[in-house]
C-alpha positions in Angstrom: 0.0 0.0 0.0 1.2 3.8 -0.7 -0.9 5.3 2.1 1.9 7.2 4.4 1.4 7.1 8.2 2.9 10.0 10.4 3.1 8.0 13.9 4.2 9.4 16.8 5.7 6.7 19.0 4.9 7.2 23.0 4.1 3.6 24.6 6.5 1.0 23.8 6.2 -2.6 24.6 9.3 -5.1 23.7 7.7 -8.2 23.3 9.6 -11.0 25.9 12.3 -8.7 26.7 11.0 -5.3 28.1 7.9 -3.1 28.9 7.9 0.1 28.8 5.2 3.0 29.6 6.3 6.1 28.7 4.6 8.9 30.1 5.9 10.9 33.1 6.9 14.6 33.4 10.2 13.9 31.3 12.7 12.7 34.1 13.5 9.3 35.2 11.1 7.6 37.2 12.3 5.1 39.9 10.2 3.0 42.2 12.1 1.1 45.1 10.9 1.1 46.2 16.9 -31.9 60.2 18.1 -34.8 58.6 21.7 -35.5 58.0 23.6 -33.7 56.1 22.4 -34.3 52.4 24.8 -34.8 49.2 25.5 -32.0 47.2 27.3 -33.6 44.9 29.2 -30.6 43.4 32.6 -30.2 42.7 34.4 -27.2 43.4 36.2 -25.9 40.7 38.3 -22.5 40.6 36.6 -19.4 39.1 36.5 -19.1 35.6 40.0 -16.6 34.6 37.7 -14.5 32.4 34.8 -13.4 34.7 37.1 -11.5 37.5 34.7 -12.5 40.0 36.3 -13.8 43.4 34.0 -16.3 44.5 34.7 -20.1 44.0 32.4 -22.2 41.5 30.6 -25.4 43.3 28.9 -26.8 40.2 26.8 -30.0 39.8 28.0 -32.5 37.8 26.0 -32.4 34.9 25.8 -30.2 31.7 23.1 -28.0 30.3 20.9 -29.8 28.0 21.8 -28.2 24.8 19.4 -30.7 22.7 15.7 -30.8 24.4 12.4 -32.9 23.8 10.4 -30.1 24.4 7.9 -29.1 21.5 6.5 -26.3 20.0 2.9 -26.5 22.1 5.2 -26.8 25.4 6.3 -23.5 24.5 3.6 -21.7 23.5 2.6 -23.1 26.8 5.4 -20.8 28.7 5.4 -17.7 26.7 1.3 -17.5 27.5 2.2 -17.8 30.8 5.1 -15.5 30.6 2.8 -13.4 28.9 0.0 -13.3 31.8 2.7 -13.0 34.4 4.2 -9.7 32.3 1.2 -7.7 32.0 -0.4 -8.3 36.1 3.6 -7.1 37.1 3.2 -4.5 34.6 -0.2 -2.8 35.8 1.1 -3.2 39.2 4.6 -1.3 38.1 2.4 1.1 36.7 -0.2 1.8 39.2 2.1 4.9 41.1 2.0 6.7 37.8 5.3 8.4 35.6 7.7 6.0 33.3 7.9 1.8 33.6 10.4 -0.2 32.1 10.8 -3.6 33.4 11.7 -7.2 32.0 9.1 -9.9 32.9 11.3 -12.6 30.9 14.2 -11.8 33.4 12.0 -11.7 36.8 9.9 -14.9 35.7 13.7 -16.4 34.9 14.7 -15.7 38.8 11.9 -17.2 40.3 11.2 -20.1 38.5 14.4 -20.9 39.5 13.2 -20.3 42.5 10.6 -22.5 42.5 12.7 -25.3 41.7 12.8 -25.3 45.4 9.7 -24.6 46.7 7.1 -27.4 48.1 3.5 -27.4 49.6 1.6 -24.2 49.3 4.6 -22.1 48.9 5.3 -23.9 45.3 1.6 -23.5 44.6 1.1 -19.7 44.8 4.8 -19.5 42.9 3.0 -21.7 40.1 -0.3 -19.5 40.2 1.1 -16.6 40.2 3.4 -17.2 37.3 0.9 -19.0 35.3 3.2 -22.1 35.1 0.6 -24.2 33.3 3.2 -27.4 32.3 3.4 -30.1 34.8 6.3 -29.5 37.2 8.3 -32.0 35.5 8.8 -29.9 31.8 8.4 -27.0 33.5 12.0 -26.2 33.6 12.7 -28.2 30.6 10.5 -26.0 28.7 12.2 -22.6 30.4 15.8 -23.9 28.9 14.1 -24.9 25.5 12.9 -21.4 25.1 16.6 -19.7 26.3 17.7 -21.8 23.5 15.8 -20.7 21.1 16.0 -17.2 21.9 19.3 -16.8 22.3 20.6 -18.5 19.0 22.9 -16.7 16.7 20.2 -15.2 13.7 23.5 -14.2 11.9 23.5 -11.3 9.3 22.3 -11.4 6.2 25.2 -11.4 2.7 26.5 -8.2 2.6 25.0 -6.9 5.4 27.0 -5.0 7.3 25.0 -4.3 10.9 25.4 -5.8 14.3 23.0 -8.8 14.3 20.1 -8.9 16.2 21.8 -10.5 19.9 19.8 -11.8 23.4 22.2 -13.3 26.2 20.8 -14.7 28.9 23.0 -15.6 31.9 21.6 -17.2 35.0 24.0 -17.7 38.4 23.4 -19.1 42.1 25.4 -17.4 44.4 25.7 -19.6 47.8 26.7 -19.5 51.7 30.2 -21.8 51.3 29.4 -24.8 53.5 25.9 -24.8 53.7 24.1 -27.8 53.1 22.2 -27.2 49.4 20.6 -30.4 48.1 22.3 -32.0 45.6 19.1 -32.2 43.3 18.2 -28.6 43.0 21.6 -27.8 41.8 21.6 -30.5 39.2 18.1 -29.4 38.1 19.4 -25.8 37.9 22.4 -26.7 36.0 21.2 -28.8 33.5 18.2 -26.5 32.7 19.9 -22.9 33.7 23.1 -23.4 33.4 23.8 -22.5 36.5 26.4 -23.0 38.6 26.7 -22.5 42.8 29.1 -19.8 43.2 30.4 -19.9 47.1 30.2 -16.8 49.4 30.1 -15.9 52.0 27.2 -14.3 53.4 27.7 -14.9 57.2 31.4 -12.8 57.7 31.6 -11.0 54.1 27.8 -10.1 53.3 28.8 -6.5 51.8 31.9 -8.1 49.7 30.0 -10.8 48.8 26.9 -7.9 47.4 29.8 -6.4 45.5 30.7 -9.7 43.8 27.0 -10.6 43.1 26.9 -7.0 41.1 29.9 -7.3 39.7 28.8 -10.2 37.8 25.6 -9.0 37.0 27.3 -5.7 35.1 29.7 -7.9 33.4 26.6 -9.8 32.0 24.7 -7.3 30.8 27.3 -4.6 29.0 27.7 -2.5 32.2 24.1 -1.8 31.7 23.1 -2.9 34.9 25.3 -1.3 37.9 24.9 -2.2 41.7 21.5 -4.4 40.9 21.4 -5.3 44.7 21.2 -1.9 47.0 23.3 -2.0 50.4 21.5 -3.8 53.1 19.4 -6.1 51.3 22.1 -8.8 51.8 22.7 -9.6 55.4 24.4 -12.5 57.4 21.4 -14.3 57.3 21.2 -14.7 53.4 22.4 -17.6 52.7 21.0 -17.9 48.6 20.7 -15.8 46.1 19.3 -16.8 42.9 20.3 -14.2 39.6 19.3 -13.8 36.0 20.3 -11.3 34.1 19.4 -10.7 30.1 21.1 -8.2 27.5 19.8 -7.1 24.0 21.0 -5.3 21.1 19.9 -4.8 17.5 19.7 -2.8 14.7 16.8 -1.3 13.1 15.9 -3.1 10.0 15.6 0.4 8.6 17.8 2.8 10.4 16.9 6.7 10.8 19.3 9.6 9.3 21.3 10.9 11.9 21.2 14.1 10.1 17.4 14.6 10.3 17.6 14.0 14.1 16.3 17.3 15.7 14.6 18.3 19.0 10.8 18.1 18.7 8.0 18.4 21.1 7.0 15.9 23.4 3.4 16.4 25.3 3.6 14.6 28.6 0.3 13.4 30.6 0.0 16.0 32.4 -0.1 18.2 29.6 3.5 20.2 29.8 5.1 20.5 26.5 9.3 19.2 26.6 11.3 19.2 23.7 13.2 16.1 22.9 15.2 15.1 20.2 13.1 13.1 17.5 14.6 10.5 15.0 12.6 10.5 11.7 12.2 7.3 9.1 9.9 5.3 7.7 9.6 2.2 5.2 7.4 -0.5 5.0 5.9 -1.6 8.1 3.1 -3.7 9.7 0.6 -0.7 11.0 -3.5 -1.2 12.9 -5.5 1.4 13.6 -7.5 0.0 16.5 -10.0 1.6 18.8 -8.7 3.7 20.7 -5.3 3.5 19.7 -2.4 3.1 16.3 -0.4 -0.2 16.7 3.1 0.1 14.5 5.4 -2.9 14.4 9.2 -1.5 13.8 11.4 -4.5 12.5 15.1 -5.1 13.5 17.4 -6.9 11.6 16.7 -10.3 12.6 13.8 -12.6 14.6 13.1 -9.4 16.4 10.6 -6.3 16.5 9.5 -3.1 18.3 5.6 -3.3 18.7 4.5 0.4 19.7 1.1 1.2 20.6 0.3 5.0 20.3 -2.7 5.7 22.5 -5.2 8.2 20.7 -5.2 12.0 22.8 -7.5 11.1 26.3 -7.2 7.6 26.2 -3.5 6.5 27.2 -5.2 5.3 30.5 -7.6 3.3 29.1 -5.6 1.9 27.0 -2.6 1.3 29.5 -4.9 -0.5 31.8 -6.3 -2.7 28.8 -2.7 -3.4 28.2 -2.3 -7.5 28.1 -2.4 -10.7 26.0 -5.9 -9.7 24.0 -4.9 -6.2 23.0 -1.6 -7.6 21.6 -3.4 -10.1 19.6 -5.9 -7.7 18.3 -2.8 -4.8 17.0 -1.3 -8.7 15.4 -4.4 -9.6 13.8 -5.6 -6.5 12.2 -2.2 -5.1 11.0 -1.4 -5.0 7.5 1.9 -3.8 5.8 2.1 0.1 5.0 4.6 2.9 3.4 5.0 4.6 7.0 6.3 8.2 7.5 7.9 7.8 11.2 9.1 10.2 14.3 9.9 9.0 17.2 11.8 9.9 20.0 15.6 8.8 20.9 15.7 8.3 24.5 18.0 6.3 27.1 15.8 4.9 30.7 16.3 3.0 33.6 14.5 2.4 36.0 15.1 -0.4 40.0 12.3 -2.2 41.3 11.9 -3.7 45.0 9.5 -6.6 44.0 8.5 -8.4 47.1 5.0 -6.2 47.5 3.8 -6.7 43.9 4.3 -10.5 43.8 3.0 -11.1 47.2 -0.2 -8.8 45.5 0.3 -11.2 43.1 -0.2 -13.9 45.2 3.0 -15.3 46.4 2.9 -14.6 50.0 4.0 -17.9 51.9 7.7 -17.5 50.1 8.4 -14.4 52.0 6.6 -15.9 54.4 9.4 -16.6 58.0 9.6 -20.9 58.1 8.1 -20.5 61.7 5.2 -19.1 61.2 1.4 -20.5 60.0 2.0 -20.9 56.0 5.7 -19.7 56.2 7.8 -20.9 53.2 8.8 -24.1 52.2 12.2 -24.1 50.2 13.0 -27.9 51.3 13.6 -28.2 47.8 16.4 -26.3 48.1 17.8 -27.5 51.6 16.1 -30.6 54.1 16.0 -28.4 56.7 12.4 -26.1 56.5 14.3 -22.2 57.7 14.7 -20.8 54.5 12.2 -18.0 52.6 12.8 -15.0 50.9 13.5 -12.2 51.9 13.5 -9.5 48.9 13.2 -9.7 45.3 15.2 -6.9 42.8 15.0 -5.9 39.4 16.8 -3.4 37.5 15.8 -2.5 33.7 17.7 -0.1 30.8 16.6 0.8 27.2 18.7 3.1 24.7 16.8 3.6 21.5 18.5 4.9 18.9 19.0 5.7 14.9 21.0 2.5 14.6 18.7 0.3 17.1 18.1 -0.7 20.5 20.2 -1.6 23.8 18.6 -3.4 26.5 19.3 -5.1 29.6 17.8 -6.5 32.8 18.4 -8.4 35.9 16.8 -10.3 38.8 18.0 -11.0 41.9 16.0 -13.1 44.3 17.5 -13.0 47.9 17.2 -16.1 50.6 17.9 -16.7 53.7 17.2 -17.2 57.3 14.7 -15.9 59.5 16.3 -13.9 62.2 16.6 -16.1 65.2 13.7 -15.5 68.0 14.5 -14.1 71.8 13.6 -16.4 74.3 10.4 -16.4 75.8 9.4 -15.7 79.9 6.4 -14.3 81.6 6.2 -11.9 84.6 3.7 -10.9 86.4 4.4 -8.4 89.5 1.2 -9.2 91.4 3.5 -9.8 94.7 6.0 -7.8 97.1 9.1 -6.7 95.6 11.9 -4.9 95.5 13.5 -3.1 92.9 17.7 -1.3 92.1 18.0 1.9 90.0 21.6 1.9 88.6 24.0 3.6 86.3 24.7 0.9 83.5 28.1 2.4 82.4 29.8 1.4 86.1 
């Protein structure tokens, strides 16, 4: 078709990678908010020379599963799950107001990990909550199946010169050196995560052990992700923690002139008028005009695309609440290729995330849950002994959109550990003659 579309691109959603909600007021938005001992059969290894992370490697002795029986409706399985999971964290993200960026893939990553080692009620709000509709047996077959696929090299076309279209996913455990971890969650993690126990220590080094975590993570992701865990949130009494972390670059199929890069206005929600600087483009592109709403799929070189939905004036709300699985569909179904006219923005976001009150909104309560108490957590999947729950989950996001492509990286960190031991118990009642001592405590 010939018909040329002038879309202005405000609310972007990376499909299985990233969400984000742009409009705030223009700034960056951030909202942090006994049995024996069992076998653990791991060896411990030295540190890989490469990573330049000081922590020793404990890994179980079995490799990834490169080669899966996993099949196509097993996945489709996951990603509708995924999918659910993405859009309740989203509207939750979102519910404060201002700019959202956040990577469901990444979180969901963490804690099904996570649930690898959960039991009882604890592993059934984990599976509610994250829509895990496979049996618990190809659950986490199914999760490395679709790393696999995603993360294969697309490699670039003859004589095409441009970065091709890249995901990495990395996941890592990062453990309290001597503790007794059961030797079937870290072969279950390795062989479907590839991930390997990396020995801390949490009890004497907690802070240097925080750095190391980070460290890691910012290696994994470009340096796009700095200091994912904040000071304080790992203590003595961690004694797991359980990190994914996820990195994406590629180029536009069609890239924008440099040159016709100017500043432009930008209307914000609450009406005030910024000026930004706006790439221009266009070629042919999959483009919807839906109720309430354009839809514009932006192809990268590669398996890979930009879905942007542009909210009509008055309606971004409506529209960003009706945000989910259906709406997607629709904007897939009734798209049809166009000559489009484009200007959009160039921006660069990033935004932190203390997760542990949306997903116990969510549902998943008993996990965070102390062992002690009535429906506390049960992580005996991880450990015989029932003391563990968790104590904080944290997300970081980062998106650069460019004339040449897209950047973007995430990571999870989901923290575990002991519950801080109780004070012993007495009762008094003075109801009796006594006698009492005022002192000076110092001497």
């Amino acid at each position: 078709m010939s018909t040329k579309i002038r879309l202005l691109a405000v609310l972007v959603v990376l499909a299985m990678t990233a969400a984000a909600c742009g409009g705030g007021d223009g700034g960056t938005a951030t909202t942090v908010p006994p049995t024996g001992a069992p076998d653990t059969t791991v060896a411990p290894t030295a540190p890989p020379d490469t990573s330049g992370i000081d922590a020793a490697l404990a890994r179980a002795d079995v490799p990834r599963a490169t080669v899966t029986d996993v099949d196509s409706a097993e996945i489709a399985a996951l990603v509708a799950g995924n999918r659910e999971f993405a859009f309740d964290l989203f509207r939750l993200a979102a519910a404060d107001g201002g700019n959202v960026l956040l990577s469901p893939y990444s979180v969901a990553a963490a804690l099904t990990m996570t649930y690898a080692g959960a039991r009882g009620d604890t592993a059934a709000e984990m599976r509610d909550a994250l829509y895990l509709g496979l049996p618990d047996e190809r659950v986490h077959a199914a999760r490395n199946e679709l790393d696999l696929r995603i993360t294969a090299e697309s490699g670039a076309a003859p004589g095409d010169d441009r970065e091709p279209f890249t995901i990495r996913v990395a996941n890592s455990l990062w453990g309290q050196q001597g503790y007794p971890f059961l030797g079937e969650f870290l072969e279950l993690l390795a062989a479907n995560y590839d991930a390997g126990m990396n020995l801390v220590d949490f009890v004497t080094a907690a802070e240097e052990a925080r750095q190391t975590i980070n460290a890691w993570v910012e290696e994994q992701t470009e340096g796009r992700i700095v200091d994912l865990i904040p000071e304080g949130v790992i203590t003595d009494l961690t004694r797991l923690v359980l990190v994914n972390a996820i990195w994406f670059k590629a180029n536009w199929a069609e890239q924008f002139d440099p040159d016709l890069t100017a500043d432009g206005a930008f209307t914000t929600l609450a009406g005030a008028e910024v000026m930004v600087p706006m790439m221009v483009g266009g070629g042919r592109m999959h483009y919807a005009a839906g109720d309430g709403y354009q839809a514009l799929r932006i192809p990268y070189a590669g398996d890979a695309s930009m879905l942007v939905l542009l909210p009509d004036e008055g309606r971004f709300a409506e529209i960003a609440d009706g945000l989910g699985p259906e709406l997607l569909a629709e904007a897939r179904r009734t798209q049809a290729e166009y000559q489009v006219e484009l200007t959009m923005p160039k921006f660069e976001y990033r935004s932190e995330f203390a997760l542990k009150p949306a997903l116990q909104e969510l549902g998943i309560v008993a996990a965070f849950t102390e062992p002690s108490r009535p429906g506390g957590a049960d992580l005996t999947g991880m450990t015989a002994e029932r003391e563990l729950f968790v104590h904080e989950v944290v997300h970081q996001a980062f998106i650069a959109v460019d004339e040449e492509g897209t950047e973007a990286a995430a990571a999870t960190a989901v923290i575990v550990g002991l519950e801080m031991a109780a004070p012993g118990y007495a009762t008094v009642v003075i109801d009796r003659p006594f006698l009492f001592v005022i002192e000076h405590d110092g001497t």
